[in-house]
Amino acid sequence: MSTTTQELGADRWVEYFDSIAPSVEGLLVTIEVMSEKLGDQVDVERLPLQAISYDHNDNVLEVSVGGRGPRYPVLLRHFISRPQTISIEESGLLTPSAILITDASGVRTLIRLLEPTTLGV
């Protein structure tokens, strides 16, 4: 299966994340933050996605993970303020396999989306 990457225009961010919300809920998520000052750091590893959305008024992308039953009882939120670019990697499916966001300070956040069965969970 071929993989394509496309950069989304800022005018499409709200619509895009609203459109994928039903198909990505429950997927496992890994969030890696890549900064020249701090290096690469894994912030979240293989937790179930609760929601992902972009708020135009606050100019923030929010990723909510966990909060699903006794195995993942706590809801964690990861915020990316003032995104400048958002690129989507797709594999021909309706859901992205990765999302790369660069914020105003140059920090890049890589969000990988995985099917739970992919990891034997």
CSV table of N, CA, C and O in Angstrom, one decimal:
chain,number,residue,atom,x,y,z
A,1,MET,N,0.8,-1.2,0.0
A,1,MET,CA,0.0,0.0,0.0
A,1,MET,C,0.9,1.2,0.0
A,1,MET,O,1.8,1.3,0.8
A,2,SER,N,0.6,2.2,-0.9
A,2,SER,CA,1.4,3.4,-1.0
A,2,SER,C,1.0,4.4,0.1
A,2,SER,O,-0.1,4.5,0.5
A,3,THR,N,2.0,5.2,0.5
A,3,THR,CA,1.8,6.2,1.5
A,3,THR,C,2.0,7.6,0.9
A,3,THR,O,2.9,7.8,0.1
A,4,THR,N,1.1,8.5,1.2
A,4,THR,CA,1.2,9.9,0.6
A,4,THR,C,1.2,10.8,1.8
A,4,THR,O,0.6,10.6,2.9
A,5,THR,N,1.9,11.9,1.6
A,5,THR,CA,2.0,13.0,2.6
A,5,THR,C,1.5,14.3,2.0
A,5,THR,O,1.9,14.6,0.9
A,6,GLN,N,0.6,15.0,2.7
A,6,GLN,CA,0.1,16.3,2.2
A,6,GLN,C,0.1,17.3,3.3
A,6,GLN,O,-0.2,16.9,4.5
A,7,GLU,N,0.4,18.5,3.0
A,7,GLU,CA,0.3,19.6,4.0
A,7,GLU,C,-1.0,20.2,3.9
A,7,GLU,O,-1.5,20.5,2.7
A,8,LEU,N,-1.7,20.4,5.0
A,8,LEU,CA,-3.0,21.0,5.0
A,8,LEU,C,-2.9,22.5,5.1
A,8,LEU,O,-2.2,23.0,5.9
A,9,GLY,N,-3.7,23.2,4.4
A,9,GLY,CA,-3.8,24.6,4.5
A,9,GLY,C,-4.5,25.0,5.8
A,9,GLY,O,-5.4,24.2,6.3
A,10,ALA,N,-4.1,26.0,6.5
A,10,ALA,CA,-4.7,26.4,7.8
A,10,ALA,C,-6.2,26.6,7.7
A,10,ALA,O,-6.9,26.3,8.7
A,11,ASP,N,-6.8,26.9,6.6
A,11,ASP,CA,-8.2,27.1,6.4
A,11,ASP,C,-9.0,25.8,6.5
A,11,ASP,O,-10.2,25.7,6.6
A,12,ARG,N,-8.2,24.6,6.4
A,12,ARG,CA,-8.9,23.3,6.4
A,12,ARG,C,-8.7,22.6,7.7
A,12,ARG,O,-9.3,21.5,7.9
A,13,TRP,N,-8.0,23.1,8.7
A,13,TRP,CA,-7.7,22.4,9.9
A,13,TRP,C,-8.9,22.0,10.7
A,13,TRP,O,-9.1,20.8,11.1
A,14,VAL,N,-9.8,22.9,10.9
A,14,VAL,CA,-11.0,22.6,11.7
A,14,VAL,C,-11.8,21.5,11.0
A,14,VAL,O,-12.2,20.5,11.6
A,15,GLU,N,-12.1,21.7,9.7
A,15,GLU,CA,-12.9,20.8,8.9
A,15,GLU,C,-12.2,19.4,8.9
A,15,GLU,O,-12.9,18.4,9.1
A,16,TYR,N,-10.9,19.4,8.7
A,16,TYR,CA,-10.2,18.1,8.6
A,16,TYR,C,-10.4,17.3,9.9
A,16,TYR,O,-10.7,16.1,9.9
A,17,PHE,N,-10.0,17.9,11.0
A,17,PHE,CA,-10.1,17.2,12.3
A,17,PHE,C,-11.5,16.8,12.7
A,17,PHE,O,-11.7,15.7,13.3
A,18,ASP,N,-12.5,17.6,12.4
A,18,ASP,CA,-13.9,17.3,12.6
A,18,ASP,C,-14.2,16.0,11.8
A,18,ASP,O,-15.0,15.2,12.2
A,19,SER,N,-13.8,16.0,10.5
A,19,SER,CA,-14.1,14.9,9.6
A,19,SER,C,-13.5,13.5,10.0
A,19,SER,O,-14.1,12.5,9.8
A,20,ILE,N,-12.3,13.6,10.6
A,20,ILE,CA,-11.7,12.3,10.9
A,20,ILE,C,-12.0,11.8,12.4
A,20,ILE,O,-11.7,10.7,12.7
A,21,ALA,N,-12.6,12.7,13.2
A,21,ALA,CA,-12.9,12.3,14.6
A,21,ALA,C,-13.6,11.0,14.8
A,21,ALA,O,-13.1,10.2,15.6
A,22,PRO,N,-14.6,10.6,14.1
A,22,PRO,CA,-15.3,9.3,14.3
A,22,PRO,C,-14.4,8.1,13.9
A,22,PRO,O,-14.4,7.1,14.6
A,23,SER,N,-13.5,8.3,12.9
A,23,SER,CA,-12.7,7.1,12.5
A,23,SER,C,-11.4,7.0,13.3
A,23,SER,O,-10.8,5.9,13.2
A,24,VAL,N,-11.0,8.0,14.0
A,24,VAL,CA,-9.7,7.8,14.8
A,24,VAL,C,-9.9,7.5,16.3
A,24,VAL,O,-9.0,7.1,16.9
A,25,GLU,N,-11.1,7.8,16.8
A,25,GLU,CA,-11.4,7.5,18.2
A,25,GLU,C,-11.1,6.1,18.5
A,25,GLU,O,-11.6,5.2,17.8
A,26,GLY,N,-10.3,5.8,19.6
A,26,GLY,CA,-10.0,4.5,20.0
A,26,GLY,C,-8.7,3.9,19.4
A,26,GLY,O,-8.2,2.9,19.9
A,27,LEU,N,-8.2,4.6,18.4
A,27,LEU,CA,-6.9,4.1,17.8
A,27,LEU,C,-5.8,4.4,18.9
A,27,LEU,O,-6.0,5.2,19.8
A,28,LEU,N,-4.7,3.7,18.8
A,28,LEU,CA,-3.6,3.9,19.7
A,28,LEU,C,-2.8,5.0,19.2
A,28,LEU,O,-2.6,5.1,18.0
A,29,VAL,N,-2.3,5.9,20.1
A,29,VAL,CA,-1.5,7.1,19.7
A,29,VAL,C,-0.2,7.1,20.4
A,29,VAL,O,-0.1,6.8,21.6
A,30,THR,N,0.8,7.5,19.6
A,30,THR,CA,2.1,7.8,20.2
A,30,THR,C,2.4,9.2,19.8
A,30,THR,O,2.2,9.6,18.6
A,31,ILE,N,2.8,10.1,20.7
A,31,ILE,CA,3.1,11.5,20.5
A,31,ILE,C,4.6,11.7,20.8
A,31,ILE,O,5.0,11.5,22.0
A,32,GLU,N,5.4,12.2,19.8
A,32,GLU,CA,6.8,12.5,20.0
A,32,GLU,C,7.0,14.0,19.7
A,32,GLU,O,6.6,14.5,18.7
A,33,VAL,N,7.7,14.6,20.7
A,33,VAL,CA,8.0,16.0,20.5
A,33,VAL,C,9.4,16.2,20.2
A,33,VAL,O,10.3,15.6,20.9
A,34,MET,N,9.7,16.9,19.1
A,34,MET,CA,11.1,17.1,18.6
A,34,MET,C,11.5,18.5,18.7
A,34,MET,O,10.9,19.4,18.0
A,35,SER,N,12.4,18.8,19.5
A,35,SER,CA,12.9,20.2,19.7
A,35,SER,C,14.4,20.3,19.6
A,35,SER,O,15.1,19.4,20.2
A,36,GLU,N,14.9,21.3,19.0
A,36,GLU,CA,16.3,21.5,19.0
A,36,GLU,C,16.9,21.7,20.3
A,36,GLU,O,18.0,21.3,20.6
A,37,LYS,N,16.2,22.4,21.2
A,37,LYS,CA,16.7,22.7,22.6
A,37,LYS,C,16.7,21.5,23.4
A,37,LYS,O,17.6,21.2,24.2
A,38,LEU,N,15.6,20.7,23.4
A,38,LEU,CA,15.4,19.5,24.3
A,38,LEU,C,15.6,18.2,23.7
A,38,LEU,O,15.6,17.2,24.4
A,39,GLY,N,15.8,18.1,22.4
A,39,GLY,CA,15.9,16.8,21.7
A,39,GLY,C,14.6,16.2,21.4
A,39,GLY,O,13.5,16.8,21.6
A,40,ASP,N,14.6,14.9,21.1
A,40,ASP,CA,13.4,14.2,20.8
A,40,ASP,C,12.9,13.5,22.1
A,40,ASP,O,13.7,12.9,22.8
A,41,GLN,N,11.6,13.7,22.4
A,41,GLN,CA,11.0,13.1,23.6
A,41,GLN,C,9.7,12.5,23.3
A,41,GLN,O,8.8,13.1,22.6
A,42,VAL,N,9.4,11.3,23.8
A,42,VAL,CA,8.1,10.6,23.6
A,42,VAL,C,7.3,11.1,24.8
A,42,VAL,O,7.6,10.9,26.0
A,43,ASP,N,6.2,11.7,24.5
A,43,ASP,CA,5.2,12.3,25.5
A,43,ASP,C,4.2,11.3,25.8
A,43,ASP,O,3.8,11.2,27.0
A,44,VAL,N,3.7,10.6,24.8
A,44,VAL,CA,2.6,9.6,25.0
A,44,VAL,C,3.0,8.4,24.1
A,44,VAL,O,3.5,8.5,23.0
A,45,GLU,N,2.8,7.2,24.7
A,45,GLU,CA,3.2,6.0,23.9
A,45,GLU,C,2.0,5.0,24.0
A,45,GLU,O,1.7,4.4,25.1
A,46,ARG,N,1.4,4.7,22.9
A,46,ARG,CA,0.4,3.7,22.7
A,46,ARG,C,-0.8,3.8,23.7
A,46,ARG,O,-1.1,2.8,24.3
A,47,LEU,N,-1.3,4.9,23.7
A,47,LEU,CA,-2.6,5.1,24.5
A,47,LEU,C,-3.7,5.3,23.6
A,47,LEU,O,-3.6,5.8,22.5
A,48,PRO,N,-4.9,4.9,24.0
A,48,PRO,CA,-6.1,5.1,23.2
A,48,PRO,C,-6.5,6.5,23.0
A,48,PRO,O,-6.5,7.3,23.9
A,49,LEU,N,-6.8,6.9,21.7
A,49,LEU,CA,-7.1,8.3,21.4
A,49,LEU,C,-8.6,8.5,21.8
A,49,LEU,O,-9.5,7.7,21.4
A,50,GLN,N,-8.8,9.6,22.5
A,50,GLN,CA,-10.2,10.0,22.9
A,50,GLN,C,-10.7,11.0,21.9
A,50,GLN,O,-11.8,10.9,21.4
A,51,ALA,N,-9.9,12.0,21.5
A,51,ALA,CA,-10.3,13.0,20.6
A,51,ALA,C,-9.1,13.8,20.1
A,51,ALA,O,-8.1,13.8,20.8
A,52,ILE,N,-9.2,14.4,18.9
A,52,ILE,CA,-8.2,15.3,18.3
A,52,ILE,C,-9.0,16.4,17.6
A,52,ILE,O,-9.9,16.1,16.8
A,53,SER,N,-8.6,17.6,17.9
A,53,SER,CA,-9.4,18.7,17.3
A,53,SER,C,-8.5,20.0,17.3
A,53,SER,O,-7.5,20.1,18.0
A,54,TYR,N,-8.9,20.9,16.4
A,54,TYR,CA,-8.2,22.2,16.3
A,54,TYR,C,-9.2,23.2,16.6
A,54,TYR,O,-10.3,23.3,16.0
A,55,ASP,N,-8.9,24.1,17.5
A,55,ASP,CA,-9.7,25.3,17.9
A,55,ASP,C,-9.1,26.5,17.3
A,55,ASP,O,-8.1,27.0,17.7
A,56,HIS,N,-9.9,27.0,16.3
A,56,HIS,CA,-9.4,28.2,15.6
A,56,HIS,C,-9.4,29.5,16.5
A,56,HIS,O,-8.4,30.3,16.3
A,57,ASN,N,-10.3,29.6,17.4
A,57,ASN,CA,-10.3,30.8,18.2
A,57,ASN,C,-9.1,30.9,19.1
A,57,ASN,O,-8.6,32.0,19.3
A,58,ASP,N,-8.7,29.8,19.7
A,58,ASP,CA,-7.5,29.8,20.6
A,58,ASP,C,-6.3,29.4,19.9
A,58,ASP,O,-5.2,29.4,20.5
A,59,ASN,N,-6.4,29.0,18.6
A,59,ASN,CA,-5.2,28.6,17.8
A,59,ASN,C,-4.4,27.5,18.5
A,59,ASN,O,-3.2,27.6,18.7
A,60,VAL,N,-5.1,26.4,18.8
A,60,VAL,CA,-4.5,25.3,19.5
A,60,VAL,C,-5.1,24.0,19.0
A,60,VAL,O,-6.3,23.9,18.7
A,61,LEU,N,-4.2,23.0,18.8
A,61,LEU,CA,-4.5,21.7,18.5
A,61,LEU,C,-4.5,20.9,19.8
A,61,LEU,O,-3.5,20.9,20.5
A,62,GLU,N,-5.6,20.1,20.0
A,62,GLU,CA,-5.7,19.4,21.3
A,62,GLU,C,-5.8,17.9,20.9
A,62,GLU,O,-6.6,17.5,20.1
A,63,VAL,N,-5.0,17.1,21.6
A,63,VAL,CA,-5.1,15.6,21.5
A,63,VAL,C,-5.4,15.1,22.9
A,63,VAL,O,-4.6,15.3,23.8
A,64,SER,N,-6.5,14.4,23.0
A,64,SER,CA,-6.9,13.8,24.3
A,64,SER,C,-6.7,12.3,24.2
A,64,SER,O,-7.2,11.6,23.2
A,65,VAL,N,-6.1,11.7,25.2
A,65,VAL,CA,-5.8,10.2,25.2
A,65,VAL,C,-6.2,9.6,26.5
A,65,VAL,O,-6.2,10.3,27.6
A,66,GLY,N,-6.5,8.3,26.6
A,66,GLY,CA,-6.8,7.7,27.8
A,66,GLY,C,-8.3,7.9,28.1
A,66,GLY,O,-9.1,8.1,27.3
A,67,GLY,N,-8.5,7.8,29.5
A,67,GLY,CA,-9.9,8.0,30.0
A,67,GLY,C,-10.9,7.0,29.5
A,67,GLY,O,-12.1,7.2,29.4
A,68,ARG,N,-10.4,5.7,29.3
A,68,ARG,CA,-11.2,4.7,28.8
A,68,ARG,C,-11.1,3.5,29.7
A,68,ARG,O,-10.2,2.6,29.6
A,69,GLY,N,-12.0,3.4,30.7
A,69,GLY,CA,-12.2,2.2,31.5
A,69,GLY,C,-11.0,2.1,32.5
A,69,GLY,O,-10.2,2.9,32.7
A,70,PRO,N,-11.0,0.9,33.2
A,70,PRO,CA,-10.0,0.7,34.3
A,70,PRO,C,-8.5,0.6,33.8
A,70,PRO,O,-7.6,0.9,34.5
A,71,ARG,N,-8.3,0.2,32.5
A,71,ARG,CA,-7.0,0.1,32.0
A,71,ARG,C,-6.3,1.4,31.8
A,71,ARG,O,-5.1,1.6,32.0
A,72,TYR,N,-7.1,2.4,31.3
A,72,TYR,CA,-6.6,3.8,31.1
A,72,TYR,C,-7.6,4.8,31.7
A,72,TYR,O,-8.3,5.5,31.0
A,73,PRO,N,-7.7,4.8,33.0
A,73,PRO,CA,-8.7,5.6,33.7
A,73,PRO,C,-8.5,7.2,33.6
A,73,PRO,O,-9.5,7.9,33.8
A,74,VAL,N,-7.3,7.6,33.3
A,74,VAL,CA,-7.1,9.1,33.4
A,74,VAL,C,-7.0,9.6,32.0
A,74,VAL,O,-6.4,9.1,31.1
A,75,LEU,N,-7.7,10.7,31.8
A,75,LEU,CA,-7.7,11.4,30.5
A,75,LEU,C,-6.6,12.4,30.5
A,75,LEU,O,-6.5,13.3,31.4
A,76,LEU,N,-5.7,12.3,29.5
A,76,LEU,CA,-4.5,13.2,29.4
A,76,LEU,C,-4.8,14.1,28.1
A,76,LEU,O,-5.2,13.6,27.1
A,77,ARG,N,-4.4,15.3,28.2
A,77,ARG,CA,-4.5,16.2,27.1
A,77,ARG,C,-3.2,16.8,26.7
A,77,ARG,O,-2.4,17.2,27.6
A,78,HIS,N,-2.9,16.7,25.4
A,78,HIS,CA,-1.6,17.3,24.9
A,78,HIS,C,-2.1,18.5,24.0
A,78,HIS,O,-2.9,18.3,23.1
A,79,PHE,N,-1.5,19.7,24.3
A,79,PHE,CA,-1.9,20.9,23.5
A,79,PHE,C,-0.7,21.3,22.7
A,79,PHE,O,0.5,21.3,23.1
A,80,ILE,N,-1.0,21.8,21.4
A,80,ILE,CA,0.0,22.3,20.6
A,80,ILE,C,-0.5,23.7,20.2
A,80,ILE,O,-1.4,23.9,19.5
A,81,SER,N,0.2,24.7,20.8
A,81,SER,CA,-0.2,26.1,20.6
A,81,SER,C,0.4,26.7,19.3
A,81,SER,O,1.5,26.4,19.0
A,82,ARG,N,-0.4,27.5,18.7
A,82,ARG,CA,0.1,28.3,17.5
A,82,ARG,C,0.7,27.4,16.4
A,82,ARG,O,1.8,27.7,16.0
A,83,PRO,N,0.0,26.4,16.0
A,83,PRO,CA,0.6,25.5,14.9
A,83,PRO,C,0.8,26.4,13.6
A,83,PRO,O,0.0,27.3,13.3
A,84,GLN,N,1.9,26.1,13.0
A,84,GLN,CA,2.2,26.8,11.7
A,84,GLN,C,2.0,26.0,10.5
A,84,GLN,O,1.5,26.4,9.5
A,85,THR,N,2.3,24.7,10.6
A,85,THR,CA,2.1,23.7,9.5
A,85,THR,C,1.6,22.4,10.1
A,85,THR,O,1.9,22.0,11.2
A,86,ILE,N,0.7,21.8,9.3
A,86,ILE,CA,0.2,20.5,9.7
A,86,ILE,C,0.3,19.6,8.4
A,86,ILE,O,-0.3,19.9,7.4
A,87,SER,N,1.0,18.5,8.5
A,87,SER,CA,1.1,17.6,7.4
A,87,SER,C,0.5,16.2,7.8
A,87,SER,O,0.7,15.8,9.0
A,88,ILE,N,-0.1,15.6,6.9
A,88,ILE,CA,-0.8,14.3,7.1
A,88,ILE,C,-0.2,13.3,6.3
A,88,ILE,O,0.0,13.4,5.1
A,89,GLU,N,0.1,12.1,6.9
A,89,GLU,CA,0.5,10.9,6.1
A,89,GLU,C,-0.7,10.0,6.1
A,89,GLU,O,-1.2,9.6,7.1
A,90,GLU,N,-1.0,9.6,4.9
A,90,GLU,CA,-2.1,8.6,4.7
A,90,GLU,C,-1.7,7.4,3.9
A,90,GLU,O,-0.8,7.5,3.1
A,91,SER,N,-2.4,6.3,4.2
A,91,SER,CA,-2.0,5.1,3.5
A,91,SER,C,-3.2,4.6,2.6
A,91,SER,O,-3.4,3.4,2.4
A,92,GLY,N,-4.0,5.5,2.1
A,92,GLY,CA,-5.1,5.1,1.3
A,92,GLY,C,-6.4,4.8,2.1
A,92,GLY,O,-7.4,4.5,1.5
A,93,LEU,N,-6.3,4.8,3.4
A,93,LEU,CA,-7.4,4.6,4.3
A,93,LEU,C,-8.1,5.9,4.6
A,93,LEU,O,-7.6,6.9,4.3
A,94,LEU,N,-9.2,5.8,5.3
A,94,LEU,CA,-9.9,7.0,5.7
A,94,LEU,C,-9.3,7.7,6.9
A,94,LEU,O,-9.6,8.9,7.1
A,95,THR,N,-8.4,7.1,7.5
A,95,THR,CA,-7.7,7.7,8.7
A,95,THR,C,-6.2,7.9,8.4
A,95,THR,O,-5.6,7.1,7.7
A,96,PRO,N,-5.7,8.9,9.0
A,96,PRO,CA,-4.2,9.2,8.8
A,96,PRO,C,-3.4,8.2,9.6
A,96,PRO,O,-3.9,7.7,10.6
A,97,SER,N,-2.2,7.9,9.1
A,97,SER,CA,-1.3,7.1,9.9
A,97,SER,C,-0.3,7.9,10.7
A,97,SER,O,0.2,7.4,11.7
A,98,ALA,N,-0.1,9.2,10.4
A,98,ALA,CA,0.7,10.1,11.1
A,98,ALA,C,0.3,11.5,10.8
A,98,ALA,O,-0.2,11.8,9.7
A,99,ILE,N,0.5,12.4,11.8
A,99,ILE,CA,0.3,13.8,11.7
A,99,ILE,C,1.5,14.5,12.2
A,99,ILE,O,1.9,14.3,13.4
A,100,LEU,N,2.1,15.4,11.5
A,100,LEU,CA,3.2,16.2,11.9
A,100,LEU,C,2.8,17.7,12.0
A,100,LEU,O,2.4,18.3,11.0
A,101,ILE,N,3.0,18.2,13.2
A,101,ILE,CA,2.7,19.6,13.4
A,101,ILE,C,3.9,20.4,13.8
A,101,ILE,O,4.7,19.9,14.7
A,102,THR,N,4.1,21.5,13.2
A,102,THR,CA,5.2,22.4,13.6
A,102,THR,C,4.6,23.7,14.2
A,102,THR,O,3.7,24.3,13.5
A,103,ASP,N,5.0,24.0,15.4
A,103,ASP,CA,4.5,25.2,16.0
A,103,ASP,C,5.3,26.5,15.7
A,103,ASP,O,6.3,26.4,15.0
A,104,ALA,N,4.9,27.6,16.3
A,104,ALA,CA,5.5,28.9,16.0
A,104,ALA,C,7.0,29.0,16.5
A,104,ALA,O,7.8,29.7,15.9
A,105,SER,N,7.3,28.2,17.5
A,105,SER,CA,8.7,28.2,18.0
A,105,SER,C,9.6,27.2,17.3
A,105,SER,O,10.8,27.0,17.6
A,106,GLY,N,9.0,26.4,16.3
A,106,GLY,CA,9.8,25.5,15.5
A,106,GLY,C,9.8,24.1,16.1
A,106,GLY,O,10.4,23.2,15.5
A,107,VAL,N,9.1,23.9,17.2
A,107,VAL,CA,9.0,22.5,17.8
A,107,VAL,C,8.1,21.7,16.9
A,107,VAL,O,7.0,22.2,16.5
A,108,ARG,N,8.5,20.5,16.6
A,108,ARG,CA,7.7,19.6,15.8
A,108,ARG,C,7.1,18.5,16.7
A,108,ARG,O,7.8,18.0,17.5
A,109,THR,N,5.8,18.2,16.5
A,109,THR,CA,5.1,17.1,17.2
A,109,THR,C,4.7,16.1,16.2
A,109,THR,O,3.9,16.5,15.2
A,110,LEU,N,5.1,14.9,16.4
A,110,LEU,CA,4.7,13.8,15.5
A,110,LEU,C,3.6,12.9,16.2
A,110,LEU,O,3.9,12.4,17.3
A,111,ILE,N,2.5,12.8,15.7
A,111,ILE,CA,1.4,12.0,16.2
A,111,ILE,C,1.2,10.8,15.3
A,111,ILE,O,0.9,10.9,14.1
A,112,ARG,N,1.5,9.6,15.9
A,112,ARG,CA,1.3,8.3,15.1
A,112,ARG,C,0.1,7.7,15.5
A,112,ARG,O,-0.2,7.5,16.7
A,113,LEU,N,-0.7,7.2,14.6
A,113,LEU,CA,-2.0,6.5,14.9
A,113,LEU,C,-1.9,5.1,14.4
A,113,LEU,O,-1.5,4.8,13.3
A,114,LEU,N,-2.2,4.2,15.4
A,114,LEU,CA,-2.1,2.7,15.1
A,114,LEU,C,-3.4,2.0,15.5
A,114,LEU,O,-4.0,2.3,16.5
A,115,GLU,N,-3.7,1.0,14.7
A,115,GLU,CA,-4.8,0.1,15.1
A,115,GLU,C,-4.4,-0.7,16.3
A,115,GLU,O,-3.3,-1.2,16.3
A,116,PRO,N,-5.3,-0.9,17.3
A,116,PRO,CA,-4.9,-1.7,18.4
A,116,PRO,C,-4.5,-3.1,18.1
A,116,PRO,O,-3.6,-3.6,18.7
A,117,THR,N,-5.0,-3.7,17.0
A,117,THR,CA,-4.7,-5.1,16.7
A,117,THR,C,-3.2,-5.1,16.1
A,117,THR,O,-2.6,-6.2,16.1
A,118,THR,N,-2.7,-4.0,15.6
A,118,THR,CA,-1.4,-3.9,15.1
A,118,THR,C,-0.3,-4.3,16.1
A,118,THR,O,0.7,-4.9,15.9
A,119,LEU,N,-0.7,-4.0,17.4
A,119,LEU,CA,0.3,-4.2,18.5
A,119,LEU,C,-0.1,-5.4,19.3
A,119,LEU,O,0.5,-5.6,20.3
A,120,GLY,N,-1.1,-6.1,18.9
A,120,GLY,CA,-1.5,-7.3,19.7
A,120,GLY,C,-2.2,-7.0,21.0
A,120,GLY,O,-2.2,-7.7,21.9
A,121,VAL,N,-2.8,-5.8,21.0
A,121,VAL,CA,-3.5,-5.4,22.3
A,121,VAL,C,-4.9,-5.8,22.2
A,121,VAL,O,-5.5,-5.7,21.2
